[in-house]
mmCIF file of C-alpha atoms in Angstrom:
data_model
loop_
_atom_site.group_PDB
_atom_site.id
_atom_site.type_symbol
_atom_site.label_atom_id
_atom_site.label_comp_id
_atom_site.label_asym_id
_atom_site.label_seq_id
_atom_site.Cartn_x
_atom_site.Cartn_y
_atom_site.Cartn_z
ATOM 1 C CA UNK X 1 91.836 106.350 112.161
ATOM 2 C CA UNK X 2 93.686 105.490 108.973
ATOM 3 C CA UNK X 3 95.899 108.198 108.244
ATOM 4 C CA UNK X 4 99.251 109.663 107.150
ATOM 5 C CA UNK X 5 100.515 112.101 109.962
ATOM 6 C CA UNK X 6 103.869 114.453 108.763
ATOM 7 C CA UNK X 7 105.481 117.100 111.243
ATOM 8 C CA UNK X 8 105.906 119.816 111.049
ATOM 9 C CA UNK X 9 103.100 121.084 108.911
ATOM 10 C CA UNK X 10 105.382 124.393 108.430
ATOM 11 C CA UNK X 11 109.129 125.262 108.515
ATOM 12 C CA UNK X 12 110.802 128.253 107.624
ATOM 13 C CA UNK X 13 114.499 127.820 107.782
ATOM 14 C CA UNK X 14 118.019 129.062 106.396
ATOM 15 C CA UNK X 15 120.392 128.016 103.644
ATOM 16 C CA UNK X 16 122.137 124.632 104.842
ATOM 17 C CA UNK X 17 121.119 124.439 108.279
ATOM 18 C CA UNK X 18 119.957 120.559 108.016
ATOM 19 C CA UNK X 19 116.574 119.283 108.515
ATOM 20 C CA UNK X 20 114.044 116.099 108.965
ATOM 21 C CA UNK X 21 110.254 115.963 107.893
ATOM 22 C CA UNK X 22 108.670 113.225 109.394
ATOM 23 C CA UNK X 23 105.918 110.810 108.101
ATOM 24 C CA UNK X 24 104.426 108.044 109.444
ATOM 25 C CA UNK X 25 101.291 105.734 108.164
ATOM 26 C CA UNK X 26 99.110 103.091 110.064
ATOM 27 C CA UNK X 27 97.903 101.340 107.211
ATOM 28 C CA UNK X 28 100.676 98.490 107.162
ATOM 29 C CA UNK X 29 101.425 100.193 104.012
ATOM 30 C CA UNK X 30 104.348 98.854 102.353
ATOM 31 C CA UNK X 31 104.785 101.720 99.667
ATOM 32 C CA UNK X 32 105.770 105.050 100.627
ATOM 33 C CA UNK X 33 106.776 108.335 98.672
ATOM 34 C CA UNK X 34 107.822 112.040 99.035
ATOM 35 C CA UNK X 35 106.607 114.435 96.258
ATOM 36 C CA UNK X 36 107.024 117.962 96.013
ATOM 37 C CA UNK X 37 104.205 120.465 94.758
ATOM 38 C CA UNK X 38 105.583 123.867 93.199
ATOM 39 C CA UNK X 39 103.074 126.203 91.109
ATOM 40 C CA UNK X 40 102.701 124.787 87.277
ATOM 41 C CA UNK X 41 104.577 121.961 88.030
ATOM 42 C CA UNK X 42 102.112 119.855 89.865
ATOM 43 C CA UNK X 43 103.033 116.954 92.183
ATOM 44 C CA UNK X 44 106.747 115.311 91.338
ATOM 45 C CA UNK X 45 108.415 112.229 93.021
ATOM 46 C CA UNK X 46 111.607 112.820 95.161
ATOM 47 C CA UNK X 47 112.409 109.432 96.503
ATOM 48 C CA UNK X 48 110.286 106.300 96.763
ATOM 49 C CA UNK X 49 110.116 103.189 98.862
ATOM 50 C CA UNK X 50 108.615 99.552 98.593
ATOM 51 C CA UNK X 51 109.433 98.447 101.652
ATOM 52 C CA UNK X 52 112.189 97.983 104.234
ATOM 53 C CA UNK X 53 115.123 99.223 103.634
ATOM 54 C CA UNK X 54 114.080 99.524 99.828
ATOM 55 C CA UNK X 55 113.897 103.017 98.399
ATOM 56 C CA UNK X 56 114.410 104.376 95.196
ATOM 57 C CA UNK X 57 114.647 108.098 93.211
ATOM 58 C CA UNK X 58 111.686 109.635 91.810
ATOM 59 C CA UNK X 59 112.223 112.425 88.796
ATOM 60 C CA UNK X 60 113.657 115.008 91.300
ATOM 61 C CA UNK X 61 116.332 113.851 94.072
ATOM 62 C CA UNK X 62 118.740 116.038 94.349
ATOM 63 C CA UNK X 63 119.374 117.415 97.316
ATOM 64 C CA UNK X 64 117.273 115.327 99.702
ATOM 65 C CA UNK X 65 117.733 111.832 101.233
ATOM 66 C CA UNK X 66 115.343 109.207 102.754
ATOM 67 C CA UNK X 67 115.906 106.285 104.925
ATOM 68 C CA UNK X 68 112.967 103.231 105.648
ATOM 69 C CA UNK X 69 114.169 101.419 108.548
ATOM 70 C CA UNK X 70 110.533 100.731 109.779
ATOM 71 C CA UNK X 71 107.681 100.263 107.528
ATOM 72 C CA UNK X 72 105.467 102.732 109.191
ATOM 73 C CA UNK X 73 108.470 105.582 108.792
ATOM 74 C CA UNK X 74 109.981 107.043 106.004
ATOM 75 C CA UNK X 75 111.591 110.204 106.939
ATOM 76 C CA UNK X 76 112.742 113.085 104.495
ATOM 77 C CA UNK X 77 116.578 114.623 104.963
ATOM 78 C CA UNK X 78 117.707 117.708 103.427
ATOM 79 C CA UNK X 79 121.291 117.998 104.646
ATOM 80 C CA UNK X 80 121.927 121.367 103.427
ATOM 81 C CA UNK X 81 118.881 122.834 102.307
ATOM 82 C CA UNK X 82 118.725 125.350 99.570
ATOM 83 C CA UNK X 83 116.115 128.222 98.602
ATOM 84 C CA UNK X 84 115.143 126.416 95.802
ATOM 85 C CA UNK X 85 113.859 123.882 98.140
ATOM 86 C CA UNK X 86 111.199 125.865 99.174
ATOM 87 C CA UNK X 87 107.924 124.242 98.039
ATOM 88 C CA UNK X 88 104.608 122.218 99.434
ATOM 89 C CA UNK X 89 105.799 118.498 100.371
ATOM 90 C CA UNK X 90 103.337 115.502 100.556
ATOM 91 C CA UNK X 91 104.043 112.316 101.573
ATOM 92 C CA UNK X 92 102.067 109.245 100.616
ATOM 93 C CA UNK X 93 101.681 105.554 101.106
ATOM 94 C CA UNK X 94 99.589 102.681 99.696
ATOM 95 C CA UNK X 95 99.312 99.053 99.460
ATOM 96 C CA UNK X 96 102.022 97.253 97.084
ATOM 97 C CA UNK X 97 100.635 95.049 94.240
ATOM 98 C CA UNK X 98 97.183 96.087 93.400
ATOM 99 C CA UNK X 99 95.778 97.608 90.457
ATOM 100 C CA UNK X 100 94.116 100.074 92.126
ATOM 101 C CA UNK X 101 96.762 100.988 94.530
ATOM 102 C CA UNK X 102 94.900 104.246 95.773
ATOM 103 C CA UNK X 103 98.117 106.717 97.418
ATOM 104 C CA UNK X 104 96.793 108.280 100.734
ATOM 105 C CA UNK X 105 98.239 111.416 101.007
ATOM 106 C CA UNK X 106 99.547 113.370 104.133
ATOM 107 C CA UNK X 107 98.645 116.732 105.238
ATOM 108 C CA UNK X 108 101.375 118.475 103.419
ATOM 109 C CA UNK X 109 104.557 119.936 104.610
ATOM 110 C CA UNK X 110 105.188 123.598 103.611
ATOM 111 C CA UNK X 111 109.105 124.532 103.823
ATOM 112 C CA UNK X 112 110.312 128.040 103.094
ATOM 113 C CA UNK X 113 114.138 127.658 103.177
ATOM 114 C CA UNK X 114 115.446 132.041 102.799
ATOM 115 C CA UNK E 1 107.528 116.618 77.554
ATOM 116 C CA UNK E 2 105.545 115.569 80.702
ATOM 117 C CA UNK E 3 104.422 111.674 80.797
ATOM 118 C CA UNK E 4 101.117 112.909 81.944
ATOM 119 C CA UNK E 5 99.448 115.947 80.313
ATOM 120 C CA UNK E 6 96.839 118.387 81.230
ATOM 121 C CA UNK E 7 95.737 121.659 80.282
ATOM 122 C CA UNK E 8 95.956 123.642 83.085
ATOM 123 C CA UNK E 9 92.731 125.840 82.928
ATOM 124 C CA UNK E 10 91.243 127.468 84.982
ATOM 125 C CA UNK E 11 87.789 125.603 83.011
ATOM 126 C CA UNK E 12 84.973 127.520 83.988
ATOM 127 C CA UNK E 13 81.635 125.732 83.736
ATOM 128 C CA UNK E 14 78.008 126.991 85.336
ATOM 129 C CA UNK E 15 76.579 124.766 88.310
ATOM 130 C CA UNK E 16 74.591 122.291 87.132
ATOM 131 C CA UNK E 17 76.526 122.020 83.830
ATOM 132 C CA UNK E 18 78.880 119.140 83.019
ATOM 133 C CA UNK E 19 82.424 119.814 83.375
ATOM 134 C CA UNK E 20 84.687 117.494 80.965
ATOM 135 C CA UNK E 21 88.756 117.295 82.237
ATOM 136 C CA UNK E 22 90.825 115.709 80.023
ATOM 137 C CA UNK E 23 94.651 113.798 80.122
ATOM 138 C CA UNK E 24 96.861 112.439 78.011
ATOM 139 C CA UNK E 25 100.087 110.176 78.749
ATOM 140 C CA UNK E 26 102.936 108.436 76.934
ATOM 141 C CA UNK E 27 103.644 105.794 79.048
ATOM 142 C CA UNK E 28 102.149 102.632 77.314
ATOM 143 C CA UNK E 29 102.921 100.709 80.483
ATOM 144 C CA UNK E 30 100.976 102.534 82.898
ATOM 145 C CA UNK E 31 98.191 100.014 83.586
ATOM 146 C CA UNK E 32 95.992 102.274 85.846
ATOM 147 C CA UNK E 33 94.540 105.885 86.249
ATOM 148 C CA UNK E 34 94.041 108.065 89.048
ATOM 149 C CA UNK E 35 91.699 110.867 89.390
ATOM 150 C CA UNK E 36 92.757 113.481 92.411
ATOM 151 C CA UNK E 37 91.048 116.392 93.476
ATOM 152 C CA UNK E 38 92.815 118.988 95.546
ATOM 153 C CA UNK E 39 91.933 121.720 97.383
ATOM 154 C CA UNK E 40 93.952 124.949 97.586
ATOM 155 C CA UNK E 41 96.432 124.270 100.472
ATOM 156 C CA UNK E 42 94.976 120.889 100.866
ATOM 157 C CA UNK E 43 96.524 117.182 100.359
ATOM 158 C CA UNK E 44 95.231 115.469 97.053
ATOM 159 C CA UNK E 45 92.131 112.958 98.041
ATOM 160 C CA UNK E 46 91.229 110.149 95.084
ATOM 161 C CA UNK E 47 87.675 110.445 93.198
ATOM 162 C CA UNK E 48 88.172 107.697 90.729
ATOM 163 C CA UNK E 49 90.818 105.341 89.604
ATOM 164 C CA UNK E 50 90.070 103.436 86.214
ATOM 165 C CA UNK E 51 92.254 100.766 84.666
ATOM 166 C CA UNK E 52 90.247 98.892 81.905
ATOM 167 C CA UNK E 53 89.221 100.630 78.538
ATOM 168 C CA UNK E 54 85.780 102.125 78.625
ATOM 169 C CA UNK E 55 83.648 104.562 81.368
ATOM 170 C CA UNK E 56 83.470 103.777 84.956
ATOM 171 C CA UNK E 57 80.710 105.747 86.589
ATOM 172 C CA UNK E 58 80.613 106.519 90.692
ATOM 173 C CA UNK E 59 77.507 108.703 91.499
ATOM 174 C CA UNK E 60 78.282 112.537 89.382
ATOM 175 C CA UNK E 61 81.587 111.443 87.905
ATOM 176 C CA UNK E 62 82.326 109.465 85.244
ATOM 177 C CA UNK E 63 85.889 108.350 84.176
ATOM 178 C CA UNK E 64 86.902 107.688 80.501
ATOM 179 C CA UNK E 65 89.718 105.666 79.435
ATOM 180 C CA UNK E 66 90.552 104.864 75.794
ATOM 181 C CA UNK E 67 93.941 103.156 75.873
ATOM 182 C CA UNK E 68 94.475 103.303 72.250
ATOM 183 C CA UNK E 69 94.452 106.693 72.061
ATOM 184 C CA UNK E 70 96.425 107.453 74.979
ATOM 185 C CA UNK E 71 93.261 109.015 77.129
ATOM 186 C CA UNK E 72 91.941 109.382 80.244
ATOM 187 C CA UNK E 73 88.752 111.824 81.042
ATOM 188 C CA UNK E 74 86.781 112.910 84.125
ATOM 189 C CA UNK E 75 83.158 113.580 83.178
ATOM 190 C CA UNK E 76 81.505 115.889 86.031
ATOM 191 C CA UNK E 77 77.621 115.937 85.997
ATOM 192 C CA UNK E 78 75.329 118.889 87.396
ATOM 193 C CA UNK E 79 78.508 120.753 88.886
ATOM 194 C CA UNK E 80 78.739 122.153 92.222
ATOM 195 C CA UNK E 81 80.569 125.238 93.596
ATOM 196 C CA UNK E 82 82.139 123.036 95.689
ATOM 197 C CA UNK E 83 83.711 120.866 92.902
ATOM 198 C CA UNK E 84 86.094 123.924 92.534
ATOM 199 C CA UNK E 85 89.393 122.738 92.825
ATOM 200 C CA UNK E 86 92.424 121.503 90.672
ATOM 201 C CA UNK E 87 91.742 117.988 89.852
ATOM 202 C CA UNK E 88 94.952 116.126 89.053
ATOM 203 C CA UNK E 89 95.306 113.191 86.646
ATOM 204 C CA UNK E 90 98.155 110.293 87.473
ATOM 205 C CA UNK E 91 99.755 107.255 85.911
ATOM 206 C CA UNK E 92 100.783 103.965 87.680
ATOM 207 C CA UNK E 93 103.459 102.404 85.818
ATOM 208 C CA UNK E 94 104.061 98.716 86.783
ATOM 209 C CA UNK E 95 107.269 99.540 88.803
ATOM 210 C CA UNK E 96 103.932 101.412 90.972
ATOM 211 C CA UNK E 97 105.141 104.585 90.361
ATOM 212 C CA UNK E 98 102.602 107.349 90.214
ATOM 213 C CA UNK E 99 103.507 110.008 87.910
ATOM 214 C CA UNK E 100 101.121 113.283 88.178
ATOM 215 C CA UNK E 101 99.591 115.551 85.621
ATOM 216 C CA UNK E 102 100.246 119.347 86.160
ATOM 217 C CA UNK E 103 96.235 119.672 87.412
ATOM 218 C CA UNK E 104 93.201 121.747 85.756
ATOM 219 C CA UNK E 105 91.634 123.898 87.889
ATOM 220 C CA UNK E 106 88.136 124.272 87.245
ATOM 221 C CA UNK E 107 85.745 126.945 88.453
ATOM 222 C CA UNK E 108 82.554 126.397 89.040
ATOM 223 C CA UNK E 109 79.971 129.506 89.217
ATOM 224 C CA UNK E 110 76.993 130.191 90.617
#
């Protein structure tokens, strides 16, 4: 099945004590992205790759990393989390090139950081 | 101010009725347009995407795109309860970045 898998699905954790959120796609997708989803706000783009070893900043970095060293991963870092980190995270992929480059999302990430 | 702009509702409509969302963007480079619809607690899933002036119809939707005016729409015919959700609206630039609306939740009632 086609599908973007992220773990864990929910993390409660404390101010600076490091963390990973995984994500991995089986699509041969060579775009991948990391958004976050607070209330009012709607969905905004942290980081953004398009392709090995290729990634970019979205509209809200700070304070998180990424690394693509396989095309199927692109893991999220916060190094020293902070509780205004706390918020619904989605990662996505999709094909590169196309017009109607449809994102597939994953299942969503929520991270309370107290 | 956002590059993609919705009103955030909640738009309440009665089943059966049409329910009209609307978006506007800025970005005169964005070249296609996304419709999401998202569930509460759920990951966005794509309805529609549109990218040439004009409607584009797929069974009860319809999408709208007038890029003169800066437009997009989502047309939703004989609404169902279960449309409920916050349907979000997104840009792809040509560097394929997709930048998101802030959603309109709509409520459909019984």
């Amino acid at each position: 099945e086609a599908q973007v898998t992220q773990n864990p699905r929910y993390l409660i954790t404390v101010t600076g004590k490091k963390l990973t959120v995984t994500c991995s796609q089986n699509m041969n997708h060579e775009y991948m992205s990391w958004y976050r989803q607070d209330p009012g706000l709607g969905l905004r783009q942290i980081y953004y790759s398009m392709n090995v070893e290729v990634t970019d900043k979205g509209d809200v970095p700070e304070g998180y990393k990424v690394s693509r060293k396989e095309k199927r991963n692109f893991p999220l870092i916060l190094e020293s989390p902070s509780p205004n980190q706390t918020s619904l995270y989605f990662c996505a992929s999709s094909p590169w090139g196309k017009t109607n480059n449809e994102q597939f999302f994953g299942p969503g990430t929520r991270l309370t950081v107290l | 101010q956002k590059e993609v702009e919705q009103n955030s509702g909640p738009l309440s409509v009665p089943e059966g009725a049409i329910a009209s969302l609307n978006c506007t963007y800025s970005d005169r480079g964005s070249q296609s347009f996304f419709w999401y619809r998202q569930y509460s607690g759920k990951s966005p899933e794509l309805i529609m995407f549109i990218y040439s002036n004009g409607d584009k119809e797929d069974g009860r939707f319809t999408a709208q795109l007038n890029k003169a005016s800066q437009y997009v729409s989502l047309l939703i015919r004989d609404s169902q309860p279960s449309d409920s959700a916050t349907y979000l609206c997104a840009g792809l630039t040509a560097g394929n970045m997709l930048t998101f609306g802030g959603g309109t939740r709509l409520m459909v009632k019984p």
